[in-house]
């Protein structure tokens, strides 16, 4: 039994006219007539007595009307309750992110979100390994990926921002070993490498004046944790290729210095990914909006200080 058919029945009973009821419900008269016919067939009774000029409730229709009205009222109350709950930030947010994002930017952001929304509980999966939504019990994940990869994933996603990367090192390291001035000079330095699964990212792709350059770097350190790469870099252990989002505070404070300004690293993108649209809760929307604000704030500060320019970090 369709809710729409019940609504038509109640409206026809109210105005004693199929045509007038159809107009009020913004449907055609034929659609209204079919709704009444379907309802009568399901109930096995005639709900209306029809004549050439008017229509009125039958005895069975009069008996059925208050029950139909009560059913519609109950459904509306349920809808209002669900809608109201959807607008409040509560329940459980099960979210996955990289170790670096989890320890730093997201830790601080989620502290703020939860303090302002005490009915929200957090369940975080923090790892640089790719999360499995079903196996790991996660509803939403922060991922660096491309639009093409999002389409191929057959999941739903929000793009948060573009992610520029920079080559950087600590002032102490540069004072001791000198600053690389060309891509070729990177081979004279110790690269701090990120390793995921069995793949060590020891070939860095750079772009200069639309020309792509691949540099195979040498290294005595590799780790499967992006945050340790950042910390090693701050400690003066070598040169690193890092997301600007992850090293923004280090660049602004002077703990790290950008090198090889004339080269760019191809942009990646940050997405919030979900296996279903139904998992887009007010909590997810709030985290998305807060994250966009924090990232944009970092972007503006880096641009104002001349550490990046608008072309290197375009708005999403």
CSV table of C-alpha atoms in Angstrom, one decimal:
chain,number,residue,atom,x,y,z
A,1,UNK,CA,0.0,0.0,0.0
A,2,UNK,CA,1.5,3.3,-1.1
A,3,UNK,CA,1.6,6.3,1.2
A,4,UNK,CA,0.8,8.5,-1.8
A,5,UNK,CA,-2.4,6.6,-2.4
A,6,UNK,CA,-3.5,7.1,1.2
A,7,UNK,CA,-2.7,10.9,0.9
A,8,UNK,CA,-4.9,11.0,-2.2
A,9,UNK,CA,-7.8,9.2,-0.5
A,10,UNK,CA,-7.7,11.6,2.5
A,11,UNK,CA,-7.6,14.7,0.3
A,12,UNK,CA,-10.5,13.5,-1.9
A,13,UNK,CA,-12.5,12.8,1.2
A,14,UNK,CA,-11.7,16.3,2.5
A,15,UNK,CA,-12.7,18.2,-0.6
A,16,UNK,CA,-15.3,15.7,-2.1
A,17,UNK,CA,-13.7,16.0,-5.5
A,18,UNK,CA,-11.0,14.0,-7.3
A,19,UNK,CA,-10.2,17.0,-9.6
A,20,UNK,CA,-9.9,19.5,-6.7
A,21,UNK,CA,-7.8,17.0,-4.7
A,22,UNK,CA,-5.5,16.4,-7.6
A,23,UNK,CA,-4.9,20.1,-8.0
A,24,UNK,CA,-4.1,20.6,-4.3
A,25,UNK,CA,-1.7,17.6,-4.5
A,26,UNK,CA,-0.1,18.9,-7.8
A,27,UNK,CA,-0.9,15.6,-9.7
A,28,UNK,CA,-3.1,14.9,-12.6
A,29,UNK,CA,-6.8,13.9,-12.2
A,30,UNK,CA,-6.1,10.5,-13.8
A,31,UNK,CA,-3.2,9.8,-11.4
A,32,UNK,CA,-5.6,10.6,-8.5
A,33,UNK,CA,-8.2,8.3,-9.9
A,34,UNK,CA,-5.7,5.5,-10.3
A,35,UNK,CA,-4.6,6.0,-6.7
A,36,UNK,CA,-8.1,5.6,-5.4
A,37,UNK,CA,-8.7,2.6,-7.7
A,38,UNK,CA,-5.5,0.8,-6.4
A,39,UNK,CA,-6.5,1.4,-2.8
A,40,UNK,CA,-10.0,0.1,-3.3
A,41,UNK,CA,-8.6,-3.0,-5.1
A,42,UNK,CA,-6.2,-3.7,-2.2
A,43,UNK,CA,-9.0,-3.2,0.4
A,44,UNK,CA,-11.6,-5.0,-1.6
A,45,UNK,CA,-14.3,-2.3,-1.0
A,46,UNK,CA,-15.5,0.8,-2.6
A,47,UNK,CA,-14.4,3.8,-0.6
A,48,UNK,CA,-16.5,6.3,-2.5
A,49,UNK,CA,-20.0,6.5,-3.9
A,50,UNK,CA,-19.8,8.2,-7.3
A,51,UNK,CA,-22.4,10.0,-9.3
A,52,UNK,CA,-22.1,12.1,-12.4
A,53,UNK,CA,-21.9,15.3,-10.4
A,54,UNK,CA,-20.3,14.5,-7.1
A,55,UNK,CA,-18.4,12.0,-5.0
A,56,UNK,CA,-18.9,11.1,-1.4
A,57,UNK,CA,-17.5,8.6,1.1
A,58,UNK,CA,-19.1,5.1,1.3
A,59,UNK,CA,-19.9,3.5,4.6
A,60,UNK,CA,-16.6,1.6,4.4
A,61,UNK,CA,-14.8,4.8,3.4
A,62,UNK,CA,-16.1,6.6,6.5
A,63,UNK,CA,-14.8,3.7,8.6
A,64,UNK,CA,-11.4,3.7,6.9
A,65,UNK,CA,-10.8,7.5,6.8
A,66,UNK,CA,-9.7,8.0,10.5
A,67,UNK,CA,-7.3,5.0,10.3
A,68,UNK,CA,-5.8,6.4,7.1
A,69,UNK,CA,-5.4,9.8,8.7
A,70,UNK,CA,-3.7,8.3,11.7
A,71,UNK,CA,-1.4,6.2,9.6
A,72,UNK,CA,-0.3,9.3,7.7
A,73,UNK,CA,0.2,11.3,10.9
A,74,UNK,CA,2.3,8.5,12.4
A,75,UNK,CA,4.5,8.4,9.2
A,76,UNK,CA,4.9,12.2,9.3
A,77,UNK,CA,5.9,12.2,13.0
A,78,UNK,CA,8.5,9.5,12.2
A,79,UNK,CA,9.9,11.5,9.3
A,80,UNK,CA,10.1,14.6,11.5
A,81,UNK,CA,11.9,12.7,14.2
A,82,UNK,CA,14.5,11.3,11.7
A,83,UNK,CA,15.0,14.7,10.1
A,84,UNK,CA,15.5,16.3,13.4
A,85,UNK,CA,18.1,13.7,14.5
A,86,UNK,CA,19.9,14.1,11.1
A,87,UNK,CA,20.3,17.8,11.8
A,88,UNK,CA,22.0,17.2,15.2
A,89,UNK,CA,25.6,16.2,15.4
A,90,UNK,CA,25.5,13.0,17.5
A,91,UNK,CA,26.0,9.3,17.3
A,92,UNK,CA,29.2,7.6,16.4
A,93,UNK,CA,31.7,8.8,13.8
A,94,UNK,CA,33.9,5.9,12.5
A,95,UNK,CA,36.6,7.5,10.5
A,96,UNK,CA,39.9,6.4,8.9
A,97,UNK,CA,42.9,8.6,8.1
A,98,UNK,CA,46.7,8.4,7.7
A,99,UNK,CA,48.9,8.3,10.7
A,100,UNK,CA,50.2,11.8,10.0
A,101,UNK,CA,46.7,13.4,9.6
A,102,UNK,CA,45.5,11.5,12.7
A,103,UNK,CA,48.3,12.6,15.0
A,104,UNK,CA,48.4,16.2,14.0
A,105,UNK,CA,45.7,18.1,12.0
A,106,UNK,CA,42.8,15.7,12.6
A,107,UNK,CA,43.5,15.2,16.3
A,108,UNK,CA,43.2,18.9,17.0
A,109,UNK,CA,40.2,19.4,14.7
A,110,UNK,CA,38.3,16.5,16.2
A,111,UNK,CA,39.1,17.7,19.7
A,112,UNK,CA,37.3,21.0,18.8
A,113,UNK,CA,34.4,19.3,17.0
A,114,UNK,CA,33.7,16.9,19.9
A,115,UNK,CA,34.0,19.6,22.6
A,116,UNK,CA,31.3,21.6,20.8
A,117,UNK,CA,29.2,18.5,20.2
A,118,UNK,CA,29.5,16.3,23.3
A,119,UNK,CA,26.9,13.8,22.1
A,120,UNK,CA,29.3,12.8,19.3
A,121,UNK,CA,31.6,9.8,19.9
A,122,UNK,CA,34.7,9.0,17.8
A,123,UNK,CA,36.1,5.7,16.6
A,124,UNK,CA,39.2,6.4,14.6
A,125,UNK,CA,41.3,4.0,12.4
A,126,UNK,CA,44.7,5.6,12.0
A,127,UNK,CA,47.1,3.9,9.6
A,128,UNK,CA,48.9,4.5,6.4
A,129,UNK,CA,47.6,1.2,5.0
A,130,UNK,CA,44.5,1.3,2.9
A,131,UNK,CA,41.4,0.7,5.0
A,132,UNK,CA,38.7,-1.8,4.2
A,133,UNK,CA,35.4,-0.1,5.1
A,134,UNK,CA,33.7,-3.4,5.9
A,135,UNK,CA,36.5,-5.4,7.5
A,136,UNK,CA,37.7,-2.4,9.6
A,137,UNK,CA,34.3,-1.1,10.5
A,138,UNK,CA,34.8,2.3,9.1
A,139,UNK,CA,32.1,4.6,7.6
A,140,UNK,CA,34.2,7.4,6.2
A,141,UNK,CA,37.9,7.8,5.2
A,142,UNK,CA,40.2,10.6,4.3
A,143,UNK,CA,42.2,9.7,1.2
A,144,UNK,CA,44.7,11.3,-1.2
A,145,UNK,CA,43.4,10.3,-4.7
A,146,UNK,CA,42.4,11.5,-8.1
A,147,UNK,CA,39.0,12.1,-9.7
A,148,UNK,CA,39.5,9.1,-11.9
A,149,UNK,CA,40.3,6.9,-8.9
A,150,UNK,CA,37.2,8.1,-7.2
A,151,UNK,CA,35.0,7.1,-10.2
A,152,UNK,CA,36.7,3.7,-10.4
A,153,UNK,CA,36.1,3.1,-6.6
A,154,UNK,CA,32.3,3.1,-7.1
A,155,UNK,CA,32.1,5.0,-3.8
A,156,UNK,CA,30.7,8.4,-2.9
A,157,UNK,CA,33.2,11.2,-2.2
A,158,UNK,CA,33.6,14.9,-1.4
A,159,UNK,CA,36.7,16.6,-2.7
A,160,UNK,CA,38.3,18.7,0.1
A,161,UNK,CA,41.2,20.3,-1.6
A,162,UNK,CA,44.2,20.1,-3.9
A,163,UNK,CA,47.4,18.9,-2.2
A,164,UNK,CA,50.7,20.4,-3.3
A,165,UNK,CA,54.0,18.8,-2.2
A,166,UNK,CA,57.3,20.5,-1.6
A,167,UNK,CA,60.9,19.4,-1.2
A,168,UNK,CA,62.1,20.5,2.3
A,169,UNK,CA,64.8,20.2,4.9
A,170,UNK,CA,65.7,21.7,8.3
A,171,UNK,CA,67.9,24.8,8.4
A,172,UNK,CA,70.5,22.7,10.4
A,173,UNK,CA,70.7,20.1,7.7
A,174,UNK,CA,71.1,22.7,5.0
A,175,UNK,CA,73.8,24.6,7.0
A,176,UNK,CA,75.7,21.3,7.3
A,177,UNK,CA,75.3,19.8,3.9
A,178,UNK,CA,74.4,22.8,1.7
A,179,UNK,CA,71.2,23.4,-0.3
A,180,UNK,CA,70.4,21.5,-3.5
A,181,UNK,CA,70.0,24.0,-6.3
A,182,UNK,CA,69.0,21.7,-9.1
A,183,UNK,CA,67.1,18.4,-9.4
A,184,UNK,CA,70.4,16.6,-10.2
A,185,UNK,CA,71.9,17.8,-7.0
A,186,UNK,CA,69.4,15.8,-5.0
A,187,UNK,CA,71.6,12.8,-5.5
A,188,UNK,CA,74.2,14.5,-3.3
A,189,UNK,CA,71.7,14.5,-0.4
A,190,UNK,CA,70.1,11.9,1.9
A,191,UNK,CA,66.4,11.5,1.1
A,192,UNK,CA,64.0,10.5,3.8
A,193,UNK,CA,61.7,8.0,2.2
A,194,UNK,CA,58.2,6.9,2.6
A,195,UNK,CA,57.6,3.1,2.3
A,196,UNK,CA,54.1,1.6,1.9
A,197,UNK,CA,53.7,-2.2,1.7
A,198,UNK,CA,56.7,-3.3,-0.5
A,199,UNK,CA,57.0,-0.1,-2.4
A,200,UNK,CA,59.6,2.5,-1.4
A,201,UNK,CA,59.0,5.9,-3.0
A,202,UNK,CA,62.6,6.6,-4.1
A,203,UNK,CA,61.8,8.1,-7.5
A,204,UNK,CA,60.6,11.7,-7.2
A,205,UNK,CA,58.7,13.3,-10.0
A,206,UNK,CA,59.2,17.0,-10.5
A,207,UNK,CA,58.0,19.5,-13.1
A,208,UNK,CA,59.8,22.6,-14.4
A,209,UNK,CA,58.4,24.7,-17.1
A,210,UNK,CA,56.0,21.9,-18.1
A,211,UNK,CA,58.8,19.5,-18.4
A,212,UNK,CA,58.5,16.4,-16.2
A,213,UNK,CA,61.7,15.2,-14.5
A,214,UNK,CA,62.1,11.9,-12.6
A,215,UNK,CA,64.9,11.8,-10.0
A,216,UNK,CA,65.9,8.6,-8.3
A,217,UNK,CA,67.2,9.6,-4.9
A,218,UNK,CA,69.6,7.9,-2.5
A,219,UNK,CA,68.6,7.2,1.1
A,220,UNK,CA,69.6,5.5,4.3
A,221,UNK,CA,66.2,5.8,5.9
A,222,UNK,CA,62.7,4.6,4.9
A,223,UNK,CA,59.6,4.1,7.0
A,224,UNK,CA,55.9,3.3,6.5
A,225,UNK,CA,54.8,6.3,8.6
A,226,UNK,CA,54.6,9.7,7.0
A,227,UNK,CA,54.8,11.5,10.3
A,228,UNK,CA,58.1,9.9,11.1
A,229,UNK,CA,59.4,11.1,7.7
A,230,UNK,CA,58.4,14.7,8.7
A,231,UNK,CA,60.0,14.3,12.2
A,232,UNK,CA,63.2,13.0,10.7
A,233,UNK,CA,63.3,16.0,8.4
A,234,UNK,CA,62.8,18.4,11.3
A,235,UNK,CA,65.5,16.5,13.2
A,236,UNK,CA,67.9,17.3,10.4
A,237,UNK,CA,68.3,13.8,9.1
A,238,UNK,CA,67.8,14.6,5.4
A,239,UNK,CA,65.7,16.0,2.6
A,240,UNK,CA,62.0,15.0,2.2
A,241,UNK,CA,59.2,15.4,-0.3
A,242,UNK,CA,56.1,16.2,1.8
A,243,UNK,CA,52.5,17.3,1.5
A,244,UNK,CA,52.2,21.0,2.3
A,245,UNK,CA,49.2,20.3,4.5
A,246,UNK,CA,51.4,18.1,6.7
A,247,UNK,CA,54.4,20.5,6.9
A,248,UNK,CA,52.6,23.8,6.8
A,249,UNK,CA,53.2,24.6,10.5
A,250,UNK,CA,56.9,23.6,10.2
A,251,UNK,CA,57.4,25.8,7.2
A,252,UNK,CA,55.6,28.8,8.9
A,253,UNK,CA,57.6,28.4,12.1
A,254,UNK,CA,61.0,28.0,10.3
A,255,UNK,CA,61.6,24.4,11.5
A,256,UNK,CA,61.7,23.4,7.8
A,257,UNK,CA,62.8,25.3,4.8
A,258,UNK,CA,61.5,24.7,1.3
A,259,UNK,CA,64.2,24.0,-1.4
A,260,UNK,CA,64.1,23.8,-5.2
A,261,UNK,CA,61.4,26.4,-5.5
A,262,UNK,CA,61.7,26.4,-9.3
A,263,UNK,CA,60.4,22.8,-9.4
A,264,UNK,CA,56.8,21.7,-8.7
A,265,UNK,CA,55.6,18.3,-7.6
A,266,UNK,CA,52.4,17.2,-9.4
A,267,UNK,CA,49.2,17.9,-7.4
A,268,UNK,CA,47.2,15.3,-5.7
A,269,UNK,CA,43.8,15.7,-4.1
A,270,UNK,CA,42.3,15.0,-0.7
A,271,UNK,CA,38.8,13.4,-0.7
A,272,UNK,CA,36.4,12.2,2.0
A,273,UNK,CA,35.2,8.8,0.8
A,274,UNK,CA,32.1,6.9,1.9
A,275,UNK,CA,30.7,3.6,0.6
A,276,UNK,CA,27.2,5.0,0.6
A,277,UNK,CA,25.4,8.3,0.5
A,278,UNK,CA,23.3,7.2,3.4
A,279,UNK,CA,26.5,7.6,5.6
A,280,UNK,CA,26.6,11.3,5.0
A,281,UNK,CA,25.6,12.4,8.5
A,282,UNK,CA,25.6,15.9,10.0
A,283,UNK,CA,28.9,14.8,11.8
A,284,UNK,CA,30.5,14.0,8.4
A,285,UNK,CA,29.4,17.3,6.9
A,286,UNK,CA,30.6,19.2,9.9
A,287,UNK,CA,34.1,17.5,9.8
A,288,UNK,CA,34.2,18.2,6.1
A,289,UNK,CA,33.4,21.9,6.5
A,290,UNK,CA,35.8,22.3,9.5
A,291,UNK,CA,38.6,20.6,7.6
A,292,UNK,CA,38.1,22.8,4.6
A,293,UNK,CA,38.4,25.9,6.8
A,294,UNK,CA,41.6,24.7,8.5
A,295,UNK,CA,43.2,23.8,5.2
A,296,UNK,CA,42.3,27.1,3.6
A,297,UNK,CA,43.7,28.9,6.6
A,298,UNK,CA,47.0,27.1,6.2
A,299,UNK,CA,46.9,27.8,2.4
A,300,UNK,CA,46.4,31.6,3.0
A,301,UNK,CA,49.2,31.8,5.6
A,302,UNK,CA,51.7,30.1,3.3
A,303,UNK,CA,50.8,32.3,0.4
A,304,UNK,CA,50.9,35.5,2.5
A,305,UNK,CA,54.4,34.5,3.7
A,306,UNK,CA,55.6,33.8,0.2
A,307,UNK,CA,56.3,30.1,0.8
A,308,UNK,CA,53.9,29.1,-2.0
A,309,UNK,CA,51.9,31.0,-4.6
A,310,UNK,CA,48.3,30.7,-5.9
A,311,UNK,CA,49.4,28.8,-9.0
A,312,UNK,CA,51.2,26.1,-6.9
A,313,UNK,CA,48.2,25.7,-4.6
A,314,UNK,CA,45.0,26.4,-6.6
A,315,UNK,CA,41.7,26.4,-4.8
A,316,UNK,CA,39.8,23.1,-5.1
